[in-house]
Each structure stands twice: as C-alpha cells, then as structure tokens.
Amino acid sequence: MSLTVDHNPNVYEERMRIQKAGGNVREGRVLGVLEVSRSIGDGPYKRHGVTCVPDIKRCQLSDSDRYLMIACDGLWKSYSVDESIKFANKVLEDPTTVACGRKTATDIKFENACNKLANSAVLRLSGDNVTVIMVDIRKR
C-alpha cells in the first residue's frame, strides 16, 4: 500500500502550491532546476515554494504488515511500488542470512534489502541519487 503520492512539480496540486508561494515550474522542475517539490534540504528553493512540510496520512496496520519503505525519488524513477516490494521481500526471505556480531539476521536482511534495492536502482540508470530506508514494524 502506498502512503504518499509523488511530490514533484508535475503534480497539479504541487504546482499550484508552488505558484501560490511565488515560485514557478518550468520543464517540470521548480525554477527549471529542482525536480522535487518537497524536500528536507534544498534551502535556496524554499522561498520559491519548495517545502519540507510532509503529507500526513493515517492508516490501520494489520498483523500482515512487515515494514515501511521510505525512499527518495531516485528509487521511484527506476522501480514501481510493487516492484520495490517484490524485490525487498525476496531479499528478506533469504534463508541463508545469519546473525553477525550485534546484528540479528533480521537486521542484516533489512540492511541488505535497502542496499541491494538502491544499488539495483542505480544500475537501472535512475540518473539520480538513491536512498532507501526500511523500518521493521512487526510485533516482536
């Protein structure tokens, strides 16, 4: 289940918000440069409508929910939500992963899933930086 929508200037609501804040969108980018409309960084663009204010969505978790996947636009240029979930699940189900030092096998599986998914996105020529964070939300 996807909890957010893309935050880019091509999305009508985002474009209108940027324009209302005094910015403009050229060639699908804020001021013709920045490809995202919401970010933690990108300070110089804040006065042109880029914001760090997130969308907030509530959802009811079920016992079958395993993790949250948080990623930057570099991943989503290369993978759909469904593809990224299938990829991560395959890594998480690897029976050969074992604990190492202070890390449990589960910790290592999540770390491997993030690294492998990010590296795969780069190899698919996403043309962007790629960050993937996964949070285990299962009850223990």
PDB file of C-alpha atoms in Angstrom:
ATOM      1  CA  MET A   1       0.000   0.000   0.000  1.00  0.00           C
ATOM      2  CA  SER A   2       1.404   3.374  -0.938  1.00  0.00           C
ATOM      3  CA  LEU A   3       1.101   6.011   1.783  1.00  0.00           C
ATOM      4  CA  THR A   4       2.184   9.012  -0.288  1.00  0.00           C
ATOM      5  CA  VAL A   5       1.933  10.477  -3.738  1.00  0.00           C
ATOM      6  CA  ASP A   6       4.845  11.817  -5.744  1.00  0.00           C
ATOM      7  CA  HIS A   7       5.947  15.234  -4.597  1.00  0.00           C
ATOM      8  CA  ASN A   8       7.035  16.779  -7.838  1.00  0.00           C
ATOM      9  CA  PRO A   9       6.090  19.942  -9.705  1.00  0.00           C
ATOM     10  CA  ASN A  10       4.245  17.974 -12.401  1.00  0.00           C
ATOM     11  CA  VAL A  11       1.519  17.048  -9.906  1.00  0.00           C
ATOM     12  CA  TYR A  12      -1.228  19.659 -10.287  1.00  0.00           C
ATOM     13  CA  GLU A  13      -1.700  20.320  -6.549  1.00  0.00           C
ATOM     14  CA  GLU A  14       2.043  20.700  -6.022  1.00  0.00           C
ATOM     15  CA  ARG A  15       2.410  23.038  -8.997  1.00  0.00           C
ATOM     16  CA  MET A  16      -0.457  25.213  -7.724  1.00  0.00           C
ATOM     17  CA  ARG A  17       1.077  25.305  -4.221  1.00  0.00           C
ATOM     18  CA  ILE A  18       4.456  26.337  -5.667  1.00  0.00           C
ATOM     19  CA  GLN A  19       2.913  29.067  -7.813  1.00  0.00           C
ATOM     20  CA  LYS A  20       0.847  30.376  -4.882  1.00  0.00           C
ATOM     21  CA  ALA A  21       4.089  30.653  -2.879  1.00  0.00           C
ATOM     22  CA  GLY A  22       5.655  32.759  -5.640  1.00  0.00           C
ATOM     23  CA  GLY A  23       7.632  30.057  -7.415  1.00  0.00           C
ATOM     24  CA  ASN A  24       7.284  28.793 -10.938  1.00  0.00           C
ATOM     25  CA  VAL A  25       7.573  25.486 -12.727  1.00  0.00           C
ATOM     26  CA  ARG A  26       9.494  25.202 -15.979  1.00  0.00           C
ATOM     27  CA  GLU A  27      10.086  21.940 -17.813  1.00  0.00           C
ATOM     28  CA  GLY A  28       8.624  20.010 -14.864  1.00  0.00           C
ATOM     29  CA  ARG A  29      11.058  21.498 -12.349  1.00  0.00           C
ATOM     30  CA  VAL A  30      10.931  24.250  -9.748  1.00  0.00           C
ATOM     31  CA  LEU A  31      12.584  27.251 -11.447  1.00  0.00           C
ATOM     32  CA  GLY A  32      13.535  24.825 -14.202  1.00  0.00           C
ATOM     33  CA  VAL A  33      16.089  23.180 -11.882  1.00  0.00           C
ATOM     34  CA  LEU A  34      14.728  21.180  -8.937  1.00  0.00           C
ATOM     35  CA  GLU A  35      12.812  18.006  -9.744  1.00  0.00           C
ATOM     36  CA  VAL A  36      11.038  17.640  -6.369  1.00  0.00           C
ATOM     37  CA  SER A  37       8.546  19.960  -4.719  1.00  0.00           C
ATOM     38  CA  ARG A  38       9.124  18.808  -1.135  1.00  0.00           C
ATOM     39  CA  SER A  39      12.465  18.067   0.445  1.00  0.00           C
ATOM     40  CA  ILE A  40      14.384  18.269   3.695  1.00  0.00           C
ATOM     41  CA  GLY A  41      17.269  20.120   2.037  1.00  0.00           C
ATOM     42  CA  ASP A  42      17.346  22.410  -0.992  1.00  0.00           C
ATOM     43  CA  GLY A  43      17.304  25.567   1.144  1.00  0.00           C
ATOM     44  CA  PRO A  44      17.660  28.084  -1.716  1.00  0.00           C
ATOM     45  CA  TYR A  45      14.388  26.827  -3.209  1.00  0.00           C
ATOM     46  CA  LYS A  46      12.296  27.182  -0.051  1.00  0.00           C
ATOM     47  CA  ARG A  47      11.362  30.777  -0.897  1.00  0.00           C
ATOM     48  CA  HIS A  48      10.150  29.538  -4.288  1.00  0.00           C
ATOM     49  CA  GLY A  49       7.557  27.104  -2.952  1.00  0.00           C
ATOM     50  CA  VAL A  50       9.617  24.031  -2.099  1.00  0.00           C
ATOM     51  CA  THR A  51       8.655  22.890   1.379  1.00  0.00           C
ATOM     52  CA  CYS A  52       9.765  20.357   3.954  1.00  0.00           C
ATOM     53  CA  VAL A  53       6.200  20.023   5.270  1.00  0.00           C
ATOM     54  CA  PRO A  54       5.133  16.404   4.703  1.00  0.00           C
ATOM     55  CA  ASP A  55       1.804  14.971   3.704  1.00  0.00           C
ATOM     56  CA  ILE A  56       0.397  13.112   6.683  1.00  0.00           C
ATOM     57  CA  LYS A  57      -1.750  10.050   6.260  1.00  0.00           C
ATOM     58  CA  ARG A  58      -3.175   7.708   8.864  1.00  0.00           C
ATOM     59  CA  CYS A  59      -3.673   4.047   8.190  1.00  0.00           C
ATOM     60  CA  GLN A  60      -4.565   0.996  10.201  1.00  0.00           C
ATOM     61  CA  LEU A  61      -1.767  -1.541  10.358  1.00  0.00           C
ATOM     62  CA  SER A  62      -2.554  -5.225  10.228  1.00  0.00           C
ATOM     63  CA  ASP A  63      -0.631  -8.218  11.513  1.00  0.00           C
ATOM     64  CA  SER A  64       0.487  -8.959   7.951  1.00  0.00           C
ATOM     65  CA  ASP A  65       2.256  -5.590   7.570  1.00  0.00           C
ATOM     66  CA  ARG A  66       6.008  -6.136   7.807  1.00  0.00           C
ATOM     67  CA  TYR A  67       7.781  -2.868   7.129  1.00  0.00           C
ATOM     68  CA  LEU A  68       7.670   0.727   5.970  1.00  0.00           C
ATOM     69  CA  MET A  69       9.776   1.593   2.956  1.00  0.00           C
ATOM     70  CA  ILE A  70      10.890   5.189   2.714  1.00  0.00           C
ATOM     71  CA  ALA A  71      12.811   6.253  -0.366  1.00  0.00           C
ATOM     72  CA  CYS A  72      13.756   9.290  -2.377  1.00  0.00           C
ATOM     73  CA  ASP A  73      12.687   9.920  -5.941  1.00  0.00           C
ATOM     74  CA  GLY A  74      15.782   8.190  -7.316  1.00  0.00           C
ATOM     75  CA  LEU A  75      14.277   4.818  -6.405  1.00  0.00           C
ATOM     76  CA  TRP A  76      10.846   5.598  -7.826  1.00  0.00           C
ATOM     77  CA  LYS A  77      12.361   6.587 -11.180  1.00  0.00           C
ATOM     78  CA  SER A  78      13.591   3.007 -11.523  1.00  0.00           C
ATOM     79  CA  TYR A  79      11.066   0.926  -9.597  1.00  0.00           C
ATOM     80  CA  SER A  80       7.320   0.961  -9.133  1.00  0.00           C
ATOM     81  CA  VAL A  81       5.968   0.442  -5.621  1.00  0.00           C
ATOM     82  CA  ASP A  82       5.026  -3.151  -6.463  1.00  0.00           C
ATOM     83  CA  GLU A  83       8.438  -3.893  -7.980  1.00  0.00           C
ATOM     84  CA  SER A  84      10.266  -2.474  -4.972  1.00  0.00           C
ATOM     85  CA  ILE A  85       8.146  -4.521  -2.560  1.00  0.00           C
ATOM     86  CA  LYS A  86       8.743  -7.735  -4.526  1.00  0.00           C
ATOM     87  CA  PHE A  87      12.469  -7.030  -4.661  1.00  0.00           C
ATOM     88  CA  ALA A  88      12.691  -6.309  -0.918  1.00  0.00           C
ATOM     89  CA  ASN A  89      10.559  -9.319   0.011  1.00  0.00           C
ATOM     90  CA  LYS A  90      12.835 -11.621  -1.972  1.00  0.00           C
ATOM     91  CA  VAL A  91      15.867 -10.370  -0.020  1.00  0.00           C
ATOM     92  CA  LEU A  92      14.018 -10.537   3.315  1.00  0.00           C
ATOM     93  CA  GLU A  93      13.086 -14.168   2.656  1.00  0.00           C
ATOM     94  CA  ASP A  94      16.700 -15.272   2.094  1.00  0.00           C
ATOM     95  CA  PRO A  95      17.158 -18.268   4.433  1.00  0.00           C
ATOM     96  CA  THR A  96      20.961 -18.129   4.227  1.00  0.00           C
ATOM     97  CA  THR A  97      21.326 -14.821   6.083  1.00  0.00           C
ATOM     98  CA  VAL A  98      22.731 -15.271   9.586  1.00  0.00           C
ATOM     99  CA  ALA A  99      23.380 -13.006  12.558  1.00  0.00           C
ATOM    100  CA  CYS A 100      26.757 -11.294  12.697  1.00  0.00           C
ATOM    101  CA  GLY A 101      28.139  -9.562  15.766  1.00  0.00           C
ATOM    102  CA  ARG A 102      25.466  -7.402  17.350  1.00  0.00           C
ATOM    103  CA  LYS A 103      23.224  -7.531  14.290  1.00  0.00           C
ATOM    104  CA  THR A 104      20.456 -10.097  14.129  1.00  0.00           C
ATOM    105  CA  ALA A 105      19.729 -11.974  10.919  1.00  0.00           C
ATOM    106  CA  THR A 106      16.627  -9.786  10.539  1.00  0.00           C
ATOM    107  CA  ASP A 107      18.706  -6.606  10.894  1.00  0.00           C
ATOM    108  CA  ILE A 108      21.092  -7.836   8.227  1.00  0.00           C
ATOM    109  CA  LYS A 109      18.237  -8.810   5.897  1.00  0.00           C
ATOM    110  CA  PHE A 110      16.733  -5.322   6.136  1.00  0.00           C
ATOM    111  CA  GLU A 111      20.129  -3.710   5.584  1.00  0.00           C
ATOM    112  CA  ASN A 112      20.756  -5.985   2.583  1.00  0.00           C
ATOM    113  CA  ALA A 113      17.329  -5.198   1.131  1.00  0.00           C
ATOM    114  CA  CYS A 114      17.998  -1.445   1.324  1.00  0.00           C
ATOM    115  CA  ASN A 115      21.489  -1.712  -0.155  1.00  0.00           C
ATOM    116  CA  LYS A 116      20.566  -4.128  -2.934  1.00  0.00           C
ATOM    117  CA  LEU A 117      17.466  -2.176  -3.931  1.00  0.00           C
ATOM    118  CA  ALA A 118      19.349   1.137  -4.013  1.00  0.00           C
ATOM    119  CA  ASN A 119      22.230  -0.375  -5.996  1.00  0.00           C
ATOM    120  CA  SER A 120      19.825  -2.013  -8.426  1.00  0.00           C
ATOM    121  CA  ALA A 121      18.059   1.313  -8.995  1.00  0.00           C
ATOM    122  CA  VAL A 122      21.385   2.967  -9.796  1.00  0.00           C
ATOM    123  CA  LEU A 123      22.235   0.136 -12.206  1.00  0.00           C
ATOM    124  CA  ARG A 124      18.869   0.668 -13.905  1.00  0.00           C
ATOM    125  CA  LEU A 125      20.218   4.121 -14.707  1.00  0.00           C
ATOM    126  CA  SER A 126      17.897   6.113 -12.487  1.00  0.00           C
ATOM    127  CA  GLY A 127      20.194   9.086 -13.125  1.00  0.00           C
ATOM    128  CA  ASP A 128      19.692  10.295  -9.580  1.00  0.00           C
ATOM    129  CA  ASN A 129      20.874   9.632  -6.074  1.00  0.00           C
ATOM    130  CA  VAL A 130      19.034   6.760  -4.393  1.00  0.00           C
ATOM    131  CA  THR A 131      18.228   6.386  -0.707  1.00  0.00           C
ATOM    132  CA  VAL A 132      16.155   3.532   0.704  1.00  0.00           C
ATOM    133  CA  ILE A 133      15.168   3.129   4.357  1.00  0.00           C
ATOM    134  CA  MET A 134      13.147   0.203   5.639  1.00  0.00           C
ATOM    135  CA  VAL A 135      11.611   0.072   9.106  1.00  0.00           C
ATOM    136  CA  ASP A 136      10.579  -3.274  10.592  1.00  0.00           C
ATOM    137  CA  ILE A 137       7.112  -2.725  12.101  1.00  0.00           C
ATOM    138  CA  ARG A 138       6.261  -6.280  13.091  1.00  0.00           C
ATOM    139  CA  LYS A 139       5.329  -7.001  16.672  1.00  0.00           C
ATOM    140  CA  ARG A 140       8.024  -8.960  18.456  1.00  0.00           C
TER     141      ARG A 140
END
